Amino acid sequence: MRSKQAKRTITATVVGIAVIALLLYILFPFLVALNTALKTKAEIYSGEVYWIPRMPTLRNFIDIWSQIDFARYLLNSVIVCVGTSTLATISAAMAAYSLANMKFRFNKVYLNLVILTQMFSPIVLIIPLYRMLVNIKMSNNLFGLILLNTAVVLPFTIWLAYGFFKSFPQDILEAGLIDGCSGLNALFRLIMPIIRPGLVTLVIYTFAFAWNEFLFAYTIITKSRLKVVAVGIFDFVRMYNADWNYITAALLVAVVPIFVLFLVIEKNVVHGLAEGIGK
Amino acid sequence: MNRYFGYRILQRIRPVLFLLPSAFFIFGLVYYPVINAAIISFFDYNVLSREMSFVGLKNYLFIFNEPLFITIFQRTIVWTVTVVGGTTIVALALARLLDVQFPMKAVVRSIFILPWATSLALSAMLYRWALNSERGLLNYTLKEVLHVIDQNVGWLATGQTAFPWLIYVGIWVSIPFTTLVILASMQSVPRDLYEACALDGASGIQRYRYITLPSIRPIILITILVNFIAVFNSFPIIWVMTEGGPVNETDIMVTILYKEAFKFLNFGRASAVAVLIFVFLFIISVFYLIMLSRQEQ
């Protein structure tokens, strides 16, 4: 009996140490950034480096709005994210509705073509897409960026949406259609309310994708006033490699909104994926 | 009669109408550009004068005969295999850890998804600063707190030290997602399997070895493929931390593609690199999937 107790204590200790090590591993770069963001520039360059700021200040979090064009970057990011999220969610929901709930001979083919696009990464597409946007005079245009983002995020969004629509009971839908609901009516009146959690997942997932997308935003947009957050901060890193008190503050502010959104959808995305892969 | 006929027509074309928006994006902005890239790769294409001249296989022959490209291809393989391998091993261990009950688990799990929620570019900037040689807290901690180094190291100043750090960051950003997918599949293993096994007197390790691992094997193998494609194509981490430098010491295929295209404005050659990347990944995926389905049977 005693040995069982001892064994349990050992397990608890091992788990405890592992969890603390994990937290340090994950948080290290954020703790470094927080440490710097709470210091004045003078303190960072005082010649001494140390972990706990001696005179912690929130100044940097106020100054980034004037020192970096942070408000504009943020606005651009929000525009791109809302645009991408709207376009991708609507197109994906319509496609998934059709693929999961309607009879069409090429449904399987279409779904496979959608999945096959996962083989093409943005980097393989960047040159022709860049040329296309230049030709139609839509480089340096947030709507152009929204279109590219939508194209890249759409296949996976359709895949997620397909799972949600597939789980909708077919007989309810048929009853609704017999009662005279049109296709769109059925979509908005019958299906949407029931799969709302799934739709929230799609909206947030596509929003977060656009927030985190870097390659297109970095390549397509060259005008400073149209840049999104990540690209704007990166420009600042390259031009003012000394102002890390502002850079780290801006980085931390840029991480927070998406982190909060991820907390909401994390389980839905992971389960949708684990199940999708399992099939 | 007429109305009925109209309704029938609508019934027939409705599925197509609903597919139209997505088809615009998938064919217009994915499949068409892919074909376009393949075509450009056979041309000398000057972006400034917008002149295109057909050169056949010249761009491909150049790449195959240029030692730098061979080195970069080999480095890309090392980068991909170490990041994916490291991620898989760490994720397996962490999935086991997060399967255990412990206090404050919800909080730990929330913190755990931070690297996933943080974009690659932002993560790379965070590390670029943490690794800073004079002001970076990594050097400070290693030197003043842990006493493992005597003087500050310029981690990103040479390829020899920068490349391992890039791999470290690559693993760091990939872990949460991979772990959570593995964890989700671990938790879907039927509990009674474990109970039956416990009755037979199997130890924890035996249960893990003979029940958990075989059950989650398909998921592990698929996440390896998904990660392999994603990491092979990953641009922001390396670009933000080193831009492929110093000189070309940390370049991988996608960063050299980017340089060829947008620094040297050599769209033809860059497109050839893009096509080679795609063909390579396609062959790898097909072989991998065939191997998987053989093993399943």
XYZ file of C-alpha atoms in Angstrom:
576
model
C 0.000 0.000 0.000
C 2.795 2.326 0.971
C 4.612 1.805 -2.307
C 1.488 2.678 -4.230
C 1.311 5.972 -2.354
C 4.980 6.629 -3.085
C 4.475 5.848 -6.719
C 1.631 8.323 -6.906
C 3.775 11.056 -5.352
C 6.534 10.374 -7.847
C 4.087 10.560 -10.758
C 2.666 13.841 -9.461
C 6.173 15.291 -9.129
C 7.176 14.211 -12.619
C 3.974 15.659 -14.088
C 4.468 18.882 -12.126
C 8.030 19.344 -13.363
C 7.014 18.518 -16.929
C 4.169 21.041 -16.861
C 6.425 23.804 -15.519
C 9.069 23.000 -18.138
C 6.394 23.082 -20.830
C 5.112 26.479 -19.687
C 8.632 27.938 -19.660
C 9.285 26.505 -23.112
C 6.086 27.981 -24.544
C 6.227 31.308 -22.740
C 9.944 32.103 -23.069
C 9.749 34.413 -26.138
C 6.615 36.109 -24.762
C 8.260 36.710 -21.387
C 11.260 38.218 -23.169
C 8.944 40.494 -25.163
C 6.988 41.493 -22.053
C 10.201 42.273 -20.233
C 11.313 44.562 -23.056
C 7.906 46.135 -23.601
C 7.825 47.225 -19.949
C 11.203 48.981 -20.160
C 12.069 52.402 -21.512
C 14.471 52.531 -24.421
C 17.086 54.038 -22.087
C 16.755 51.065 -19.775
C 17.137 48.562 -22.630
C 20.338 50.232 -23.781
C 21.714 51.007 -20.351
C 24.451 48.445 -20.872
C 22.928 46.011 -18.450
C 20.538 43.206 -19.287
C 18.259 41.692 -16.650
C 14.891 39.960 -16.404
C 12.760 42.081 -14.082
C 12.393 45.703 -15.262
C 13.502 48.110 -12.497
C 11.011 50.809 -13.407
C 8.231 49.024 -15.281
C 6.257 51.376 -17.509
C 3.256 51.031 -19.799
C 4.408 53.997 -21.895
C 5.375 51.823 -24.848
C 1.850 50.477 -25.160
C 0.631 54.068 -25.507
C 3.485 55.282 -27.697
C 3.146 52.579 -30.335
C 0.007 54.324 -31.561
C 2.044 57.415 -32.403
C 5.546 55.991 -33.015
C 4.448 53.172 -35.305
C 1.506 53.663 -37.632
C -0.103 50.991 -35.529
C -3.729 52.124 -35.709
C -3.633 52.104 -39.490
C -1.989 48.669 -39.647
C -4.613 47.383 -37.249
C -7.429 48.852 -39.323
C -5.979 47.300 -42.502
C -5.693 43.930 -40.782
C -9.277 44.130 -39.584
C -10.501 45.030 -43.094
C -8.586 42.125 -44.641
C -9.737 39.701 -41.951
C -13.396 40.673 -42.079
C -13.356 40.581 -45.889
C -11.626 37.214 -46.068
C -13.794 35.749 -43.354
C -17.015 36.916 -44.993
C -16.132 35.754 -48.493
C -14.649 32.448 -47.396
C -17.402 31.550 -44.936
C -20.220 32.304 -47.375
C -18.578 30.530 -50.321
C -17.617 27.561 -48.152
C -21.053 27.264 -46.555
C -22.758 27.371 -49.950
C -20.364 24.808 -51.404
C -20.625 22.521 -48.398
C -24.423 22.776 -48.404
C -24.474 21.736 -52.033
C -21.916 18.955 -51.601
C -23.431 17.509 -48.439
C -27.154 17.981 -48.963
C -27.885 18.113 -52.684
C -27.715 15.500 -55.373
C -25.161 16.321 -58.027
C -23.236 13.851 -60.138
C -19.857 15.527 -59.716
C -19.987 16.102 -55.958
C -17.250 13.592 -55.247
C -15.040 14.902 -58.034
C -15.477 18.458 -56.830
C -14.678 17.555 -53.240
C -11.544 15.740 -54.347
C -10.463 18.718 -56.445
C -10.960 20.892 -53.392
C -8.820 18.623 -51.240
C -6.155 18.315 -53.922
C -5.550 22.079 -53.764
C -3.872 21.492 -50.413
C -0.906 20.328 -52.487
C -0.361 23.847 -53.839
C 1.144 26.141 -51.291
C 0.905 29.935 -51.456
C 4.576 30.123 -52.414
C 3.941 28.083 -55.561
C 1.072 30.417 -56.469
C 2.689 33.710 -55.576
C 4.258 34.577 -58.941
C 1.219 34.047 -61.199
C -1.109 35.599 -58.611
C 1.153 38.610 -58.302
C 1.185 38.984 -62.104
C -2.588 38.671 -62.260
C -3.104 41.367 -59.645
C -0.630 43.689 -61.359
C -2.377 43.136 -64.697
C -5.797 44.032 -63.330
C -4.245 46.892 -61.317
C -5.145 45.349 -57.978
C -1.762 44.972 -56.360
C -1.537 47.456 -53.508
C -5.202 46.942 -52.941
C -6.715 45.401 -49.835
C -9.495 43.781 -51.841
C -6.906 42.022 -53.999
C -5.295 40.675 -50.832
C -8.712 39.551 -49.591
C -9.285 37.605 -52.820
C -5.948 35.781 -52.550
C -6.456 34.995 -48.873
C -9.917 33.639 -49.588
C -8.621 31.383 -52.354
C -5.965 29.890 -50.086
C -8.100 29.400 -46.976
C -11.215 28.245 -48.841
C -10.414 24.546 -49.462
C -9.851 23.765 -45.802
C -12.884 25.875 -44.877
C -15.043 23.877 -47.306
C -13.685 20.697 -45.753
C -14.607 21.851 -42.234
C -18.019 23.115 -43.394
C -18.676 19.859 -45.229
C -18.315 18.016 -41.916
C -20.807 20.335 -40.224
C -23.378 20.092 -43.032
C -22.976 16.340 -43.292
C -23.924 16.030 -39.615
C -27.203 17.882 -40.245
C -30.071 15.353 -40.255
C -31.133 14.871 -43.863
C -34.779 14.008 -43.057
C -35.415 17.368 -41.376
C -34.115 19.065 -44.479
C -36.309 16.965 -46.757
C -39.382 17.669 -44.633
C -38.581 21.367 -44.879
C -38.157 21.208 -48.637
C -41.498 19.422 -49.021
C -43.140 22.112 -46.901
C -42.118 24.536 -49.592
C -38.831 25.938 -48.370
C -36.632 26.956 -51.282
C -32.953 25.997 -51.239
C -31.770 29.312 -49.835
C -34.685 29.422 -47.424
C -33.838 25.990 -46.132
C -30.213 27.030 -45.753
C -30.987 30.118 -43.679
C -34.125 28.967 -41.801
C -33.378 25.318 -41.134
C -29.690 24.556 -41.341
C -27.920 27.731 -40.229
C -29.512 27.910 -36.751
C -28.619 24.315 -36.007
C -25.050 24.382 -37.200
C -24.342 27.827 -35.754
C -21.416 26.672 -33.564
C -19.861 25.219 -36.694
C -20.341 28.485 -38.560
C -18.756 30.422 -35.721
C -15.768 28.120 -36.085
C -15.562 28.856 -39.807
C -15.818 32.609 -39.279
C -13.110 32.655 -36.629
C -10.833 30.198 -38.398
C -10.834 32.218 -41.629
C -10.461 35.467 -39.683
C -7.439 34.077 -37.819
C -5.936 32.736 -41.031
C -6.084 36.181 -42.633
C -4.655 37.777 -39.500
C -1.686 35.423 -39.565
C -1.086 35.325 -43.317
C 2.265 36.891 -44.152
C 3.560 35.958 -47.605
C 0.814 37.576 -49.708
C 0.459 40.613 -47.467
C 4.233 41.109 -47.604
C 4.513 40.666 -51.388
C 1.355 42.228 -52.787
C 1.163 45.337 -50.619
C 4.085 47.734 -50.923
C 2.382 51.002 -49.963
C 3.035 51.755 -46.331
C -0.466 53.008 -45.588
C -2.021 49.718 -46.795
C 0.120 47.360 -44.748
C -1.303 44.895 -42.262
C -0.045 44.479 -38.696
C 2.568 41.740 -39.127
C 4.101 43.339 -42.222
C 4.006 46.805 -40.674
C 5.844 45.616 -37.571
C 8.356 43.689 -39.688
C 9.082 46.846 -41.700
C 9.687 48.622 -38.450
C 12.068 45.851 -37.355
C 14.065 46.251 -40.559
C 14.156 50.045 -40.510
C 14.449 50.814 -36.818
C 16.177 47.779 -35.457
C 16.831 49.692 -32.223
C 13.304 50.479 -31.111
C 12.536 47.082 -29.647
C 10.588 48.591 -26.760
C 7.948 49.636 -29.307
C 8.288 46.519 -31.432
C 7.739 44.112 -28.550
C 4.782 46.120 -27.255
C 3.233 46.065 -30.733
C 3.898 42.327 -31.085
C 2.162 41.572 -27.796
C -0.837 43.714 -28.726
C -1.040 41.975 -32.122
C -1.015 38.500 -30.539
C -3.836 39.048 -28.043
C -6.977 39.261 -30.224
C -6.227 36.104 -32.182
C -5.243 34.239 -29.049
C -8.641 35.038 -27.535
C -10.418 33.903 -30.706
C -8.381 30.687 -30.783
C -9.482 29.881 -27.248
C -13.072 29.906 -28.542
C -12.594 27.661 -31.589
C -9.595 25.511 -30.690
C -11.611 22.425 -29.716
C -13.945 22.636 -32.710
C -11.101 22.910 -35.207
C -9.072 20.128 -33.615
C -12.030 17.756 -33.439
C -13.196 18.585 -36.942
C -9.700 17.814 -38.094
C -9.094 14.688 -36.058
C -12.412 13.293 -37.280
C -11.792 14.379 -40.857
C -8.380 12.705 -40.864
C -9.784 9.622 -39.194
C -12.140 9.011 -42.113
C -47.100 22.725 -65.883
C -44.825 25.557 -66.831
C -44.033 26.367 -63.248
C -43.314 22.760 -62.544
C -40.919 22.649 -65.458
C -39.119 25.740 -64.154
C -38.876 24.133 -60.749
C -37.319 21.023 -62.264
C -34.714 23.094 -64.063
C -33.948 24.932 -60.847
C -33.595 21.603 -59.039
C -31.077 20.471 -61.624
C -28.874 23.549 -61.634
C -29.182 24.483 -57.981
C -26.199 22.415 -56.840
C -24.068 24.098 -59.499
C -25.234 27.574 -58.515
C -24.217 26.929 -54.938
C -20.785 25.743 -56.046
C -20.098 28.788 -58.231
C -18.536 31.165 -55.673
C -16.099 28.548 -54.407
C -15.367 27.416 -57.970
C -14.332 30.962 -58.887
C -11.671 30.917 -56.167
C -10.556 27.329 -56.544
C -10.245 27.256 -60.303
C -9.564 30.932 -60.961
C -7.147 31.625 -58.143
C -5.574 28.208 -57.474
C -5.684 25.849 -60.452
C -5.283 28.479 -63.147
C -2.238 30.097 -61.458
C -0.609 26.683 -61.030
C -0.855 26.078 -64.769
C 0.303 29.632 -65.355
C 3.395 29.086 -63.179
C 4.227 25.942 -65.128
C 4.057 27.900 -68.380
C 6.156 30.832 -67.114
C 8.853 28.380 -66.037
C 9.665 27.752 -69.731
C 10.202 31.452 -70.414
C 12.752 34.103 -69.719
C 10.521 36.687 -68.175
C 11.724 40.177 -67.454
C 9.332 41.850 -65.065
C 10.459 45.394 -65.847
C 10.292 45.276 -69.645
C 7.507 42.661 -69.479
C 9.166 40.747 -72.274
C 8.723 37.008 -72.396
C 10.838 34.767 -74.571
C 10.541 31.023 -74.768
C 13.698 29.282 -73.558
C 12.542 25.685 -73.202
C 14.244 23.877 -70.346
C 16.895 26.523 -69.769
C 15.589 27.562 -66.332
C 15.454 23.959 -65.168
C 18.908 23.119 -66.527
C 20.320 26.173 -64.787
C 18.876 25.028 -61.456
C 20.133 21.463 -61.835
C 23.639 22.661 -62.737
C 23.933 25.283 -60.040
C 25.653 23.860 -56.927
C 23.966 26.460 -54.742
C 20.546 25.049 -55.588
C 21.685 21.518 -54.796
C 22.966 22.670 -51.401
C 19.741 24.546 -50.745
C 17.645 21.556 -51.719
C 19.604 19.338 -49.319
C 19.210 21.938 -46.584
C 15.463 22.091 -47.237
C 15.260 18.342 -46.688
C 17.241 18.613 -43.435
C 15.034 21.509 -42.322
C 11.802 19.663 -43.121
C 12.779 16.277 -41.704
C 14.197 17.666 -38.445
C 11.281 20.042 -37.856
C 8.645 17.402 -38.630
C 10.514 14.647 -36.768
C 11.169 16.853 -33.744
C 7.570 18.054 -33.722
C 6.188 14.518 -33.883
C 8.346 13.213 -31.039
C 7.697 16.174 -28.741
C 3.988 16.196 -29.626
C 3.643 12.500 -28.746
C 5.188 13.120 -25.334
C 3.111 16.237 -24.721
C -0.132 14.549 -25.799
C 0.581 11.912 -23.153
C 1.219 14.667 -20.587
C -1.971 16.577 -21.445
C -3.962 13.349 -21.200
C -3.178 13.226 -17.481
C -5.295 15.171 -14.995
C -3.468 17.882 -13.070
C -4.449 21.127 -11.319
C -5.022 24.206 -13.509
C -5.068 22.049 -16.607
C -7.467 24.362 -18.461
C -5.092 27.289 -17.974
C -2.070 25.257 -19.094
C -3.939 24.107 -22.166
C -4.878 27.687 -23.033
C -1.283 28.870 -22.717
C -0.225 25.853 -24.726
C -2.051 27.045 -27.855
C -0.229 30.404 -27.840
C 2.386 29.428 -30.467
C -0.406 28.185 -32.730
C -2.436 31.390 -32.350
C 0.620 33.588 -32.853
C 1.378 34.017 -36.540
C 4.632 32.589 -37.863
C 5.918 36.064 -38.689
C 5.189 37.420 -35.207
C 6.724 34.335 -33.544
C 9.827 34.767 -35.663
C 10.114 38.417 -34.639
C 9.742 37.463 -30.966
C 12.600 34.964 -31.306
C 14.710 37.359 -33.352
C 14.657 39.672 -30.370
C 15.093 36.960 -27.713
C 18.193 35.719 -29.574
C 19.688 39.212 -29.965
C 23.367 38.912 -29.112
C 23.911 42.030 -26.976
C 20.455 42.751 -25.510
C 18.852 39.350 -25.812
C 17.624 37.653 -22.668
C 18.684 34.240 -23.932
C 22.352 35.188 -23.871
C 21.855 36.919 -20.524
C 20.188 33.862 -19.020
C 22.777 31.454 -20.394
C 25.671 33.667 -19.294
C 24.662 35.285 -15.995
C 22.061 32.892 -14.611
C 23.033 29.443 -15.852
C 26.728 30.118 -16.573
C 26.849 27.840 -19.621
C 28.474 30.407 -21.918
C 31.280 32.909 -21.173
C 30.392 35.586 -23.679
C 27.436 36.624 -25.784
C 26.820 34.490 -28.844
C 25.575 36.034 -32.089
C 23.123 33.215 -32.681
C 21.789 34.504 -35.976
C 25.149 35.782 -37.264
C 26.389 32.478 -38.669
C 24.566 29.724 -40.499
C 25.938 27.120 -38.106
C 24.111 28.589 -35.114
C 21.212 30.247 -36.955
C 19.981 27.118 -38.713
C 19.475 25.042 -35.537
C 17.578 27.964 -34.017
C 15.354 28.210 -37.076
C 14.605 24.508 -36.652
C 13.893 25.108 -32.955
C 11.393 27.840 -33.805
C 9.899 25.667 -36.557
C 9.243 22.948 -33.986
C 7.982 25.443 -31.413
C 5.279 26.784 -33.731
C 4.190 23.329 -34.966
C 3.817 21.637 -31.597
C 0.435 22.837 -30.275
C -1.569 21.894 -33.349
C 0.106 18.491 -33.779
C -0.194 17.695 -30.077
C -3.867 18.616 -29.897
C -4.777 16.525 -32.938
C -2.914 13.523 -31.490
C -4.497 14.156 -28.074
C -7.998 14.283 -29.610
C -7.437 10.924 -31.273
C -5.960 9.453 -28.060
C -9.075 10.455 -26.191
C -11.323 8.817 -28.753
C -9.820 5.388 -28.044
C -12.627 3.366 -26.377
C -12.141 3.309 -22.603
C -13.207 -0.327 -22.243
C -10.148 -1.372 -24.247
C -7.997 0.064 -21.470
C -10.131 -1.531 -18.762
C -9.884 -4.952 -20.370
C -6.175 -4.469 -20.622
C -5.887 -3.401 -16.984
C -7.758 -6.571 -15.957
C -5.139 -8.572 -17.817
C -2.573 -6.898 -15.585
C -0.850 -4.787 -18.217
C 1.345 -1.950 -16.974
C 0.893 1.661 -18.039
C 3.745 1.417 -20.530
C 2.345 -1.792 -22.019
C -1.068 -0.195 -22.374
C 0.509 2.761 -24.174
C 2.593 0.497 -26.392
C -0.114 -2.012 -27.334
C -3.338 0.022 -27.287
C -2.723 3.754 -27.502
C 0.046 3.787 -30.107
C -1.638 1.424 -32.601
C -4.927 3.350 -32.255
C -3.406 6.753 -32.930
C -0.975 5.544 -35.595
C -3.097 6.632 -38.599
C -3.417 10.154 -37.180
C 0.316 10.356 -36.484
C 1.152 9.266 -40.020
C -1.232 11.795 -41.552
C -0.019 14.682 -39.360
C 3.517 13.820 -40.506
C 2.461 14.285 -44.134
C 0.481 17.464 -43.441
C 3.385 18.926 -41.462
C 5.915 17.825 -44.081
C 4.133 19.807 -46.814
C 3.579 22.820 -44.547
C 7.154 22.948 -43.238
C 8.723 22.385 -46.646
C 6.748 25.424 -47.864
C 7.227 27.544 -44.769
C 8.432 31.029 -45.629
C 7.916 33.492 -42.748
C 10.110 31.978 -40.009
C 13.320 31.946 -42.024
C 12.553 35.150 -43.885
C 11.839 37.156 -40.754
C 14.716 35.769 -38.682
C 17.570 35.649 -41.228
C 16.218 36.337 -44.738
C 18.093 33.196 -45.725
C 21.380 34.744 -44.655
C 24.108 35.285 -43.741
C 24.908 34.985 -47.467
C 22.806 31.954 -48.490
C 23.590 29.907 -45.411
C 20.027 29.470 -44.163
C 18.159 29.643 -47.464
C 15.655 26.908 -48.267
C 13.778 26.365 -51.530
C 10.967 28.807 -50.797
C 13.241 31.641 -49.675
C 15.464 31.271 -52.750
C 12.318 31.217 -54.880
C 11.248 34.461 -53.265
C 14.675 36.050 -53.804
C 14.795 34.973 -57.448
C 11.345 36.406 -58.042
C 11.177 39.601 -56.023
C 14.826 40.552 -55.505
C 16.358 39.513 -58.835
C 13.040 39.823 -60.725
C 13.721 36.535 -62.458
C 10.147 35.244 -62.714
C 10.953 32.436 -65.146
C 13.608 30.832 -62.980
C 11.561 31.392 -59.816
C 8.593 29.673 -61.464
C 10.812 26.720 -62.340
C 11.725 26.465 -58.649
C 8.002 26.606 -57.806
C 7.250 23.781 -60.234
C 10.090 21.661 -58.822
C 8.789 22.220 -55.294
C 5.320 21.165 -56.346
C 6.485 18.084 -58.288
C 8.705 16.976 -55.413
C 5.935 17.321 -52.829
C 3.439 15.655 -55.109
C 5.663 12.598 -55.630
C 6.446 12.374 -51.923
C 2.746 12.585 -51.002
C 1.663 9.979 -53.546
C 4.332 7.509 -52.422
C 3.545 8.157 -48.796
C -0.193 7.657 -49.279
C 0.331 4.470 -51.303
C 2.623 3.169 -48.572
C 0.010 4.021 -45.946
C -2.846 2.283 -47.730
C -0.662 -0.811 -48.328
C 0.092 -0.990 -44.615
C -3.551 -0.619 -43.709
C -4.332 -3.770 -45.659
